[in-house]
């Protein structure tokens, strides 16, 4: 399946990001073109989902904060971009089932394991959910690091300032062999966080 909104806007978003943020991409050869995949990134600005998507040439689904879907225009747009809602304040079994369904169908899902944007630019503690899902389905995780986004668009600013942003795609991390699923998830989380950091 294609993502019409993203396919139509990809060139515009890339040109805008190149001109305004001087965005550059590293390690794009590590992006798997097929198969189940969780993309896990640090979360530093509102622009992160769009920036991460630019070089990903396959359908990509997004977990997005449920309240964003109530914002006029934005809610309509992110639904067309294959986002689905998640409650970040508590466990959300519906979102969990949707991620499992997508991964079992061989799709790619973007998740921010910090659970929200950083307020000080530093990498926050990871929530375990994404890594438990990866271990339960056997899906590899692609760590992504965004540098410069917090300086251009911190949570305190309504609009971004020009800057220089680098998005790095690291080699995928596979599910570690372990008889204890929780131990495997912790190990996977540690490896992904170390790569992002």
CSV table of C-alpha atoms in Angstrom, one decimal:
chain,number,residue,atom,x,y,z
A,1,UNK,CA,0.0,0.0,0.0
A,2,UNK,CA,1.1,3.5,-0.7
A,3,UNK,CA,0.7,6.6,1.5
A,4,UNK,CA,-0.8,9.2,-0.8
A,5,UNK,CA,-0.4,12.2,1.4
A,6,UNK,CA,3.2,11.5,2.2
A,7,UNK,CA,4.0,10.5,-1.4
A,8,UNK,CA,2.5,13.8,-2.7
A,9,UNK,CA,4.2,15.9,-0.1
A,10,UNK,CA,7.6,14.1,0.2
A,11,UNK,CA,9.4,16.4,-2.2
A,12,UNK,CA,7.9,19.5,-0.7
A,13,UNK,CA,8.8,18.4,2.8
A,14,UNK,CA,12.3,17.5,1.8
A,15,UNK,CA,12.9,20.9,0.1
A,16,UNK,CA,11.4,22.8,3.0
A,17,UNK,CA,13.5,20.9,5.5
A,18,UNK,CA,16.6,21.3,3.4
A,19,UNK,CA,16.1,25.0,3.1
A,20,UNK,CA,15.0,25.8,6.6
A,21,UNK,CA,16.8,23.2,8.7
A,22,UNK,CA,19.7,22.3,6.3
A,23,UNK,CA,18.6,18.7,7.1
A,24,UNK,CA,21.0,15.8,6.2
A,25,UNK,CA,20.5,12.1,6.4
A,26,UNK,CA,23.0,9.5,7.3
A,27,UNK,CA,22.9,5.7,7.3
A,28,UNK,CA,19.8,5.5,5.0
A,29,UNK,CA,21.3,2.2,3.7
A,30,UNK,CA,20.2,0.6,7.0
A,31,UNK,CA,16.5,1.2,6.4
A,32,UNK,CA,14.9,-2.2,5.5
A,33,UNK,CA,12.7,-2.1,2.5
A,34,UNK,CA,10.5,-5.0,3.5
A,35,UNK,CA,9.4,-7.0,6.5
A,36,UNK,CA,8.1,-6.0,9.9
A,37,UNK,CA,9.9,-3.1,11.5
A,38,UNK,CA,9.8,-0.8,14.4
A,39,UNK,CA,11.5,2.5,13.9
A,40,UNK,CA,12.5,3.9,17.3
A,41,UNK,CA,13.8,7.5,17.6
A,42,UNK,CA,14.5,10.2,20.1
A,43,UNK,CA,11.8,12.8,20.1
A,44,UNK,CA,13.0,16.4,20.1
A,45,UNK,CA,10.5,18.5,18.0
A,46,UNK,CA,7.2,18.5,16.3
A,47,UNK,CA,9.0,18.0,13.0
A,48,UNK,CA,10.4,14.6,13.9
A,49,UNK,CA,7.9,12.3,12.2
A,50,UNK,CA,8.0,14.2,8.9
A,51,UNK,CA,11.8,14.4,8.9
A,52,UNK,CA,12.3,10.6,9.7
A,53,UNK,CA,9.8,9.7,6.9
A,54,UNK,CA,11.6,11.6,4.1
A,55,UNK,CA,14.0,8.8,3.0
A,56,UNK,CA,11.8,5.9,4.0
A,57,UNK,CA,10.5,4.5,0.7
A,58,UNK,CA,7.9,2.1,2.1
A,59,UNK,CA,4.5,2.6,3.9
A,60,UNK,CA,5.1,3.9,7.4
A,61,UNK,CA,2.6,4.0,10.3
A,62,UNK,CA,2.8,6.3,13.3
A,63,UNK,CA,1.7,6.1,16.9
A,64,UNK,CA,0.5,9.6,17.7
A,65,UNK,CA,-0.8,11.2,20.9
A,66,UNK,CA,-4.6,10.8,21.0
A,67,UNK,CA,-5.3,14.4,21.7
A,68,UNK,CA,-3.7,15.5,18.4
A,69,UNK,CA,-6.6,13.8,16.5
A,70,UNK,CA,-9.0,16.4,18.1
A,71,UNK,CA,-7.1,19.3,16.6
A,72,UNK,CA,-8.9,20.7,13.5
A,73,UNK,CA,-7.0,20.1,10.2
A,74,UNK,CA,-4.1,18.4,12.0
A,75,UNK,CA,-6.2,15.5,13.1
A,76,UNK,CA,-7.5,15.0,9.5
A,77,UNK,CA,-4.0,15.3,8.1
A,78,UNK,CA,-2.3,12.8,10.4
A,79,UNK,CA,-5.0,10.3,9.8
A,80,UNK,CA,-4.3,10.5,6.1
A,81,UNK,CA,-0.6,10.0,6.9
A,82,UNK,CA,-1.4,6.6,8.5
A,83,UNK,CA,-1.2,7.8,12.1
A,84,UNK,CA,-3.3,6.0,14.7
A,85,UNK,CA,-4.0,7.3,18.3
A,86,UNK,CA,-2.4,6.1,21.5
A,87,UNK,CA,-2.9,7.1,25.1
A,88,UNK,CA,0.5,8.0,26.4
A,89,UNK,CA,-0.6,8.6,30.0
A,90,UNK,CA,-1.7,5.0,30.5
A,91,UNK,CA,-1.7,1.5,29.0
A,92,UNK,CA,-3.6,1.5,25.7
A,93,UNK,CA,-4.5,-2.1,24.6
A,94,UNK,CA,-6.2,-0.9,21.4
A,95,UNK,CA,-3.0,0.8,20.2
A,96,UNK,CA,-1.0,-2.3,21.2
A,97,UNK,CA,-3.3,-4.6,19.2
A,98,UNK,CA,-3.0,-2.2,16.2
A,99,UNK,CA,0.8,-2.3,16.3
A,100,UNK,CA,0.8,-6.1,16.6
A,101,UNK,CA,-1.5,-6.4,13.6
A,102,UNK,CA,0.7,-4.1,11.5
A,103,UNK,CA,3.9,-5.9,12.4
A,104,UNK,CA,2.4,-9.3,11.7
A,105,UNK,CA,1.3,-8.0,8.3
A,106,UNK,CA,5.0,-7.0,7.6
A,107,UNK,CA,4.5,-3.3,8.0
A,108,UNK,CA,6.8,-0.6,9.5
A,109,UNK,CA,5.7,1.4,12.6
A,110,UNK,CA,7.3,4.6,14.0
A,111,UNK,CA,7.4,4.8,17.8
A,112,UNK,CA,9.0,7.3,20.1
A,113,UNK,CA,10.0,5.2,23.1
A,114,UNK,CA,10.5,8.2,25.4
A,115,UNK,CA,6.7,8.7,25.2
A,116,UNK,CA,6.8,12.4,24.3
A,117,UNK,CA,9.2,15.2,23.3
A,118,UNK,CA,12.1,16.0,25.5
A,119,UNK,CA,11.9,19.3,27.3
A,120,UNK,CA,15.6,19.8,27.7
A,121,UNK,CA,17.1,18.2,24.7
A,122,UNK,CA,18.5,15.2,26.6
A,123,UNK,CA,17.5,11.6,25.9
A,124,UNK,CA,14.8,10.6,28.4
A,125,UNK,CA,14.1,7.2,29.9
A,126,UNK,CA,12.6,4.7,27.5
A,127,UNK,CA,9.2,3.1,28.1
A,128,UNK,CA,9.3,-0.7,27.6
A,129,UNK,CA,6.2,-1.1,25.4
A,130,UNK,CA,7.8,-0.9,22.0
A,131,UNK,CA,10.5,-3.4,22.9
A,132,UNK,CA,8.0,-5.9,24.4
A,133,UNK,CA,6.1,-5.6,21.2
A,134,UNK,CA,9.2,-6.2,19.1
A,135,UNK,CA,10.1,-9.3,21.1
A,136,UNK,CA,6.6,-10.7,21.0
A,137,UNK,CA,6.4,-10.5,17.2
A,138,UNK,CA,10.1,-11.0,16.5
A,139,UNK,CA,10.4,-7.6,14.7
A,140,UNK,CA,13.7,-5.9,14.4
A,141,UNK,CA,14.1,-2.3,15.6
A,142,UNK,CA,15.8,0.5,13.6
A,143,UNK,CA,17.3,3.1,15.9
A,144,UNK,CA,17.2,6.7,14.7
A,145,UNK,CA,19.0,9.7,16.2
A,146,UNK,CA,17.9,13.3,15.5
A,147,UNK,CA,20.4,16.0,16.3
A,148,UNK,CA,19.7,19.7,16.2
A,149,UNK,CA,15.9,19.5,16.3
A,150,UNK,CA,15.5,20.6,19.9
A,151,UNK,CA,17.6,23.7,19.2
A,152,UNK,CA,15.4,24.6,16.2
A,153,UNK,CA,12.0,23.8,17.7
A,154,UNK,CA,11.9,23.2,21.4
A,155,UNK,CA,8.6,22.7,23.2
A,156,UNK,CA,8.6,26.3,24.3
A,157,UNK,CA,8.4,27.7,20.8
A,158,UNK,CA,5.3,27.8,18.7
A,159,UNK,CA,7.2,28.0,15.4
A,160,UNK,CA,10.7,26.7,14.6
A,161,UNK,CA,13.8,28.8,14.0
A,162,UNK,CA,16.3,28.0,11.2
A,163,UNK,CA,18.9,25.5,12.2
A,164,UNK,CA,20.9,22.4,11.2
A,165,UNK,CA,19.4,19.0,11.8
A,166,UNK,CA,21.0,15.6,11.2
A,167,UNK,CA,19.0,12.4,11.1
A,168,UNK,CA,21.0,9.2,11.5
A,169,UNK,CA,19.6,5.7,10.8
A,170,UNK,CA,21.7,3.1,12.7
A,171,UNK,CA,22.0,-0.7,11.9
A,172,UNK,CA,18.9,-2.6,12.9
A,173,UNK,CA,18.8,-4.3,16.3
A,174,UNK,CA,17.3,-7.8,16.3
A,175,UNK,CA,15.4,-9.5,19.1
A,176,UNK,CA,18.0,-11.0,21.5
A,177,UNK,CA,17.7,-14.7,22.3
A,178,UNK,CA,16.3,-15.1,25.8
A,179,UNK,CA,14.0,-17.5,27.6
A,180,UNK,CA,12.6,-14.6,29.6
A,181,UNK,CA,10.6,-12.2,27.3
A,182,UNK,CA,11.0,-9.3,29.8
A,183,UNK,CA,14.8,-9.8,29.9
A,184,UNK,CA,14.9,-9.8,26.1
A,185,UNK,CA,12.9,-6.6,26.0
A,186,UNK,CA,15.2,-4.9,28.5
A,187,UNK,CA,18.3,-6.0,26.5
A,188,UNK,CA,16.8,-4.7,23.3
A,189,UNK,CA,15.8,-1.4,24.9
A,190,UNK,CA,19.3,-1.0,26.2
A,191,UNK,CA,20.9,-1.7,22.8
A,192,UNK,CA,18.6,0.7,21.0
A,193,UNK,CA,19.0,3.4,23.5
A,194,UNK,CA,22.8,3.1,23.4
A,195,UNK,CA,22.7,3.4,19.6
A,196,UNK,CA,20.4,6.5,19.7
A,197,UNK,CA,22.6,8.1,22.4
